[in-house]
XYZ file of C-alpha atoms in Angstrom:
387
model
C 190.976 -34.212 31.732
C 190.345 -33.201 27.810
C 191.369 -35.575 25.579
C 194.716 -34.080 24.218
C 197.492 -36.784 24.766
C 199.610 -34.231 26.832
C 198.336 -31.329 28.440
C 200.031 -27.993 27.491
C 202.076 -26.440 30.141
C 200.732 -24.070 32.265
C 202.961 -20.830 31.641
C 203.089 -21.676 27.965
C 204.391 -23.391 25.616
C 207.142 -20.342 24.315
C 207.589 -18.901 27.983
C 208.885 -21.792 30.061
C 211.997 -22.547 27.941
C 212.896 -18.640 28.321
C 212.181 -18.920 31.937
C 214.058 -21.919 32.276
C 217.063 -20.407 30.083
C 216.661 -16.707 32.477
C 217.044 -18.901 35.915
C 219.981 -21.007 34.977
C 222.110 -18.479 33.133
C 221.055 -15.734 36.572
C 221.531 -18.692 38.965
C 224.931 -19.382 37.397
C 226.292 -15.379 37.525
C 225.035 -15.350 41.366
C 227.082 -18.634 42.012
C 230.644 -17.648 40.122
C 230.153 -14.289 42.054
C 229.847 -15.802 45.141
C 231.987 -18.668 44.561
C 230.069 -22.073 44.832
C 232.048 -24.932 43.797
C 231.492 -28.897 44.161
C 227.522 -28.853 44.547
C 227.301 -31.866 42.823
C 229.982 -33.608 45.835
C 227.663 -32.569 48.267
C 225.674 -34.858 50.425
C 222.421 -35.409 49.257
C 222.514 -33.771 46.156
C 222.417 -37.152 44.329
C 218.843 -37.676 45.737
C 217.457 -34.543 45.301
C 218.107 -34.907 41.206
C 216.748 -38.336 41.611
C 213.511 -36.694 42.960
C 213.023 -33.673 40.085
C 213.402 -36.525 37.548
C 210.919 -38.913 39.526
C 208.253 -36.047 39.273
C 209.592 -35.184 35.670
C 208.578 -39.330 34.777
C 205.334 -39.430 36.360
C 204.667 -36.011 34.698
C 205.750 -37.280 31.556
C 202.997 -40.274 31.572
C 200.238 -39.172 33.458
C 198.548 -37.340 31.029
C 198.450 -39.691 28.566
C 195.232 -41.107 26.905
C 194.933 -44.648 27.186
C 192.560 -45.615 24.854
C 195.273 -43.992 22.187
C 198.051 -45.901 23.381
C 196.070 -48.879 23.144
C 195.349 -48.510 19.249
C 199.449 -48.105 18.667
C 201.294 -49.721 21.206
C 203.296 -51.396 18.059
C 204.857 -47.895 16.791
C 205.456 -46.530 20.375
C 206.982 -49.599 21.226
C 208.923 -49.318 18.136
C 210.018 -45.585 18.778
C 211.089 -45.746 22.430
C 213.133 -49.123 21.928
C 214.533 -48.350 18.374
C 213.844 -45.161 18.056
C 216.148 -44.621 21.153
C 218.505 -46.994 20.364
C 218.921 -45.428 16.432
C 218.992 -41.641 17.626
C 221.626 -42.644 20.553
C 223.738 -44.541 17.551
C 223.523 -41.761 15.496
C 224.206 -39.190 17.947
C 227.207 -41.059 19.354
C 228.948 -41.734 16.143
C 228.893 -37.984 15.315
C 230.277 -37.010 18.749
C 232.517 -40.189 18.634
C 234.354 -38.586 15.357
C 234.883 -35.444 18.177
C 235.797 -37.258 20.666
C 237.045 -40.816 20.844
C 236.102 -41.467 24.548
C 233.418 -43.644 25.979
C 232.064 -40.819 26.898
C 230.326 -39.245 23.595
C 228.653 -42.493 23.397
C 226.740 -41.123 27.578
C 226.104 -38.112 25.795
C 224.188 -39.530 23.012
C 221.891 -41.161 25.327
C 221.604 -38.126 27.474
C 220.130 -35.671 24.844
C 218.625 -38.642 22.817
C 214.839 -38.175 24.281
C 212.536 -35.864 23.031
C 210.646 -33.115 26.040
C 207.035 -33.486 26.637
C 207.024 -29.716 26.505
C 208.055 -30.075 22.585
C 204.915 -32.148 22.259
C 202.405 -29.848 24.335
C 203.764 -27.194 21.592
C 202.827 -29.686 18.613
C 199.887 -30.673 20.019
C 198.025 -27.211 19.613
C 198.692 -27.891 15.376
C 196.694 -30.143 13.279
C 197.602 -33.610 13.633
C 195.841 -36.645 13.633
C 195.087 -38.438 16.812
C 196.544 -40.861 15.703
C 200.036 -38.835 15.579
C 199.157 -37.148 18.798
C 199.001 -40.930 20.275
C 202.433 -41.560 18.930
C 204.052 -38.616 19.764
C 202.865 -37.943 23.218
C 203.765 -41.952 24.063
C 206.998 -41.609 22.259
C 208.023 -38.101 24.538
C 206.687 -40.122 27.940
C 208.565 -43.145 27.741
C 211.623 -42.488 25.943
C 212.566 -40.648 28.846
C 213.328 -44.013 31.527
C 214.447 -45.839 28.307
C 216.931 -43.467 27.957
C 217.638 -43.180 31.891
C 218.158 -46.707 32.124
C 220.751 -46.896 29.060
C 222.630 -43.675 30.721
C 223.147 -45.729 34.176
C 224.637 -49.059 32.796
C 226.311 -47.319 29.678
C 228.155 -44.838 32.411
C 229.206 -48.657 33.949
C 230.550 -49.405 30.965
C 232.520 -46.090 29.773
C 233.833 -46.042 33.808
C 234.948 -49.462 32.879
C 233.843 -50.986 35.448
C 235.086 -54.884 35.934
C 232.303 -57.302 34.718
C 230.284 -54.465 33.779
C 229.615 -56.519 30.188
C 228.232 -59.858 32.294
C 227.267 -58.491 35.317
C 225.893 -55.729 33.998
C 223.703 -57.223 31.919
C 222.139 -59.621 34.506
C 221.720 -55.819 36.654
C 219.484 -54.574 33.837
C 217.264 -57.725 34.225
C 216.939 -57.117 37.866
C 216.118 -53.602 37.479
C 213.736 -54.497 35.194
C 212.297 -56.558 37.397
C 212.391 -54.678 40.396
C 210.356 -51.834 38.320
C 207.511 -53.873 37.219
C 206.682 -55.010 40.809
C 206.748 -51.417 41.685
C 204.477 -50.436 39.114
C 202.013 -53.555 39.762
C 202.282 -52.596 43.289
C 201.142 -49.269 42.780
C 198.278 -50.335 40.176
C 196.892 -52.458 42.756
C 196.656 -51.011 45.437
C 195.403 -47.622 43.737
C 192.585 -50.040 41.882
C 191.638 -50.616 45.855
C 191.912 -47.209 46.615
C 189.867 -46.185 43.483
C 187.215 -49.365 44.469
C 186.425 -49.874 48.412
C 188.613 -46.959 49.567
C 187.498 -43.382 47.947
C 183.855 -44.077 47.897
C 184.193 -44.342 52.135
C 186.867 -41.412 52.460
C 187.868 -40.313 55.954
C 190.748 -38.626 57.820
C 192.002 -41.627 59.049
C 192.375 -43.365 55.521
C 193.353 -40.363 54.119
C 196.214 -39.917 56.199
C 197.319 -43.273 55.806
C 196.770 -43.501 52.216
C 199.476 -40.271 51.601
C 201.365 -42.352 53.899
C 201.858 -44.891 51.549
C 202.268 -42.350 48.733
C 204.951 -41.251 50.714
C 206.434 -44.333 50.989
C 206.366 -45.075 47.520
C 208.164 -42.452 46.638
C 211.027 -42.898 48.665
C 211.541 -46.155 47.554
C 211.450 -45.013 44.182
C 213.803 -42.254 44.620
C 215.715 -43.969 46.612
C 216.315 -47.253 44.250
C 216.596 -45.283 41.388
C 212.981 -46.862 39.794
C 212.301 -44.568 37.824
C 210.836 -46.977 35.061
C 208.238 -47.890 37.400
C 207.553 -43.925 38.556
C 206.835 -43.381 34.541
C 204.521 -47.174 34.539
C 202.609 -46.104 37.605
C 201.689 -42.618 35.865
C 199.527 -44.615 33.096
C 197.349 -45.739 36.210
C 197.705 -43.689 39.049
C 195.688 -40.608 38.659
C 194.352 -39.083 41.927
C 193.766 -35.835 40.315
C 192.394 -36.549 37.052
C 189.116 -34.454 36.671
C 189.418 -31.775 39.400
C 190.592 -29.069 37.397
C 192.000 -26.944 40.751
C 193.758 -29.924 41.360
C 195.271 -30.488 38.153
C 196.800 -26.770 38.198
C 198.153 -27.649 41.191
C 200.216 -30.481 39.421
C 200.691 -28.688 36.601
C 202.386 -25.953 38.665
C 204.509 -28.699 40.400
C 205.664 -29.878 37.372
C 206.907 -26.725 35.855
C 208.054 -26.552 39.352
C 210.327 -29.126 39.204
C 211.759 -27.894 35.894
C 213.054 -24.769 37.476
C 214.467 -26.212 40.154
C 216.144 -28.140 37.979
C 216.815 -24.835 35.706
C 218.830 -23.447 39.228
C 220.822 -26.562 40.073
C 221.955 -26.407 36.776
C 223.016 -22.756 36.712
C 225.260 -23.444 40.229
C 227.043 -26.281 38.700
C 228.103 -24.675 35.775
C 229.649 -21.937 38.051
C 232.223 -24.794 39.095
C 232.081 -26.199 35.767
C 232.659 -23.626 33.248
C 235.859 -21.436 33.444
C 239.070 -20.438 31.132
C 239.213 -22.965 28.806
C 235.603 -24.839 28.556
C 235.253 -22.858 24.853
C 236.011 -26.222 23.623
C 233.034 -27.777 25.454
C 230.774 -25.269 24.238
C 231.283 -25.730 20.848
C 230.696 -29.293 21.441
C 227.552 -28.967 23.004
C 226.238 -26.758 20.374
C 227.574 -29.936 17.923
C 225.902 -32.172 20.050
C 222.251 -29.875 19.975
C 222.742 -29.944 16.268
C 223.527 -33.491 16.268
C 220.197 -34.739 18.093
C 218.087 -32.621 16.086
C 219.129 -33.864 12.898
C 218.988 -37.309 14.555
C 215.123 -36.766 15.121
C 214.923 -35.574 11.891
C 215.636 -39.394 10.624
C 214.476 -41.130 12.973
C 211.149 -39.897 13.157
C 210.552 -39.943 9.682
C 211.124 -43.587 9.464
C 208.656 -44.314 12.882
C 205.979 -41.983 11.460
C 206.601 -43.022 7.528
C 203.035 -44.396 7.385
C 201.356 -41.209 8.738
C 200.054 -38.172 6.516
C 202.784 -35.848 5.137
C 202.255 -33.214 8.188
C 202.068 -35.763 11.009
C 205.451 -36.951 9.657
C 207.249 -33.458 9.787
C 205.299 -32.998 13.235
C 207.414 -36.060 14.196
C 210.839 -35.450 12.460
C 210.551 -31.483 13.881
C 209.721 -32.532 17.732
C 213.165 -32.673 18.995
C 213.862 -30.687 22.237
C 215.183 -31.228 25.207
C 214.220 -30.178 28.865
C 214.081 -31.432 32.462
C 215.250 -35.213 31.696
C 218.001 -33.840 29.909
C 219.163 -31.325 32.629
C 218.892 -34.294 35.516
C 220.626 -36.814 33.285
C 223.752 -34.324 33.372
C 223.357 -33.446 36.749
C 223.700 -36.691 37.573
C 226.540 -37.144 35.331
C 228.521 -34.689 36.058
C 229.774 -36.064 39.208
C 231.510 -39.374 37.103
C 232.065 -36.972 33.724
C 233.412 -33.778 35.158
C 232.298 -31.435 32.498
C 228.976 -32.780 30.904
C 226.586 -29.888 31.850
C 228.735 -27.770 30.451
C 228.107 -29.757 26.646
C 224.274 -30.858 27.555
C 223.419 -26.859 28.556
C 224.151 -25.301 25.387
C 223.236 -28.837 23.327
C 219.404 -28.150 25.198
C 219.939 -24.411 24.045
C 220.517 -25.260 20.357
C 217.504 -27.690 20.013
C 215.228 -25.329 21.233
C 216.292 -22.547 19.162
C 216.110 -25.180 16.075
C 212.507 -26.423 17.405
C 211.510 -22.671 17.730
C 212.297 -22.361 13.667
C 210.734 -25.355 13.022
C 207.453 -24.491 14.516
C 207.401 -21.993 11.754
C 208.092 -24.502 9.365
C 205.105 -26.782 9.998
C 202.889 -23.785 9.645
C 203.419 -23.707 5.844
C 203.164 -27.154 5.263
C 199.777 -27.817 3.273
C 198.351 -31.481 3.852
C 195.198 -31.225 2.476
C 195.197 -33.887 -0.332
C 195.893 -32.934 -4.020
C 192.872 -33.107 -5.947
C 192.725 -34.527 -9.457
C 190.655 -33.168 -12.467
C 188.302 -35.335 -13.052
C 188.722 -36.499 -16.600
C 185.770 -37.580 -18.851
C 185.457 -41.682 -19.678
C 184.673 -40.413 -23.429
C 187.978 -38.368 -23.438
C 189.957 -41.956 -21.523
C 189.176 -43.908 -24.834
C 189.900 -41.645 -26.705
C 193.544 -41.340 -25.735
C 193.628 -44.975 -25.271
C 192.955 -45.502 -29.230
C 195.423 -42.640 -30.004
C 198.168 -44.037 -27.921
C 200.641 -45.873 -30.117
C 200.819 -49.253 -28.970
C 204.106 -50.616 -26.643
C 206.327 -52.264 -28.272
């Protein structure tokens, strides 16, 4: 694997958001023309968004450089936990002033997290590795931070009885259940990678994408998707084998479409004579986040070089988590993808101008004339004295 934090996507960094944009908005004409309604009532529709995000987690994380995280594991702990928690705040109180429902405070959290694909784009510029560290950390796990906050935040805007006590002691347990995923996973890939691999056969290798298999049913199943995006740090059959890597690659990007078509047939039941109203909220919302990153990421990245600290303000756009997270929503908020689709619209559009921005950003250091030490006393006797 080279040593970029996150690789770039396969069809490119400018093409996939226009393929993405193509599919949903042809997806959506071919539904209202033939009439689907109520996809996201169907049975099993629930699990297969719970899948696209799964792969969209481990995606998210498996392609990031450990030795980097290592050396700033204080800032990207400090982005994905504040960082979330500020950009959510700041998003919500905007959309609050819009809407007074609970529910501007779910859509806060669902646009809050910044795409991988916006940091594969940055990545090709000139930032420090040490920004690259940040930023490609930041991108992978804001995105369960953010899916955990949507689920018991949705509890609480349903207003659900207990949700405040109950809830709370929920988030602990899922918390829990999550890390003994991802320990379970660690482990027994560490014996895969030790007394397993080295002594390959059919046998084992059957039963080893057996319990693959099995782990990601659980995972989809129970909702762990903390421990999917954990278990990507470590578990990296692939890593190395460049056929095999395009092959993931591929299934990401994958993934994203699919996600690009479910999208498109719900907002054929969910956009109609009168939804003008969420549009223009959306594209408040879109507006809203980006300015949100703006802030935030200046603070997180305030100790980094001038350029590394636009890189981070600028990153802000939204993809795949975004899409499931209102997929997912939709069946509880009747209405959301029609605010989150044109929200994921407007950041990209603001991300594309941005890109143009950081090209005419100079951080090479000002240099000073160097000043003779004849010419410094000089001035110093000349200098009227301070009274």
């Amino acid at each position: 694997m080279s040593q970029q934090s996150v690789a770039a996507p396969p069809t490119g960094g400018s093409r996939l958001p226009l393929a993405l944009l193509g599919i949903t908005v042809v997806c959506w004409a071919l539904a209202d023309l033939i009439g689907v309604a109520g996809v996201h009532t169907a049975a099993g529709y629930h699990l297969f968004v719970m899948a696209l995000l799964a792969v969209g987690l481990y995606g998210s994380t498996r392609g990031i450089v450990l030795s980097e995280l290592r050396g700033n594991i204080g800032v990207v702990v400090l982005a994905v936990t504040v960082g979330v928690l500020a950009k959510t705040a700041l998003i919500a109180g905007v959309m609050y002033l819009v809407d007074s429902r609970p529910v501007s405070l779910i859509l806060g959290v669902a646009v809050a997290q910044i795409d991988p694909l916006s940091v594969a784009a940055t990545m090709n510029r000139r930032m420090s590795e040490r920004a690259k560290a940040i930023l490609s950390a930041w991108a992978a796990f804001d995105d369960p931070v953010t899916v955990l906050l949507v689920v018991y935040l949705s509890a609480f805007a349903l207003g659900t009885p207990g949700v405040l006590s109950s809830g709370l002691a929920d988030f602990g347990t899922s918390l829990l259940y999550n890390a003994i995923f991802a320990v379970a996973a660690a482990a027994l890939w560490t014996l895969y990678v030790r007394y397993g691999r080295p002594r390959m056969s059919g046998l084992l290798a059957f039963l080893a994408t057996l319990v693959v298999l099995g782990f990601a049913v659980v995972a989809v199943t129970q909702g762990l998707m903390l421990g999917v995006a954990l278990a990507g740090l470590v578990v990296r059959p692939f890593e190395g084998h460049a056929r095999a890597e395009g092959v993931v690659e591929k299934t990401l990007t994958g993934a994203l479409l699919l996600a690009g078509v479910a999208l498109g047939v719900v907002l054929a039941g969910a956009v109609g004579q009168g939804s003008l109203g969420l549009l223009l909220k959306g594209m408040l919302l879109g507006l809203t986040a980006f300015v949100a990153q703006i802030a935030v990421g200046s603070l997180i990245a305030s100790r980094l070089s001038r350029y590394d600290r636009w890189c981070l303000a600028l990153s802000q756009q939204n993809g795949l988590t975004a899409i499931v997270l209102s997929l997912l929503l939709e069946t509880s908020f009747p209405g959301t993808v029609a605010v989150v689709a044109p929200a994921i619209v407007v950041t990209y559009l603001l991300f594309t101008v941005s890109r143009h921005i950081l090209d005419r950003i100079d951080d090479a250091p000002k240099t000073q004339e160097k000043v003779p030490v004849k010419r410094l006393r000089l001035a110093a006797l000349l200098m009227p004295p301070i009274p």
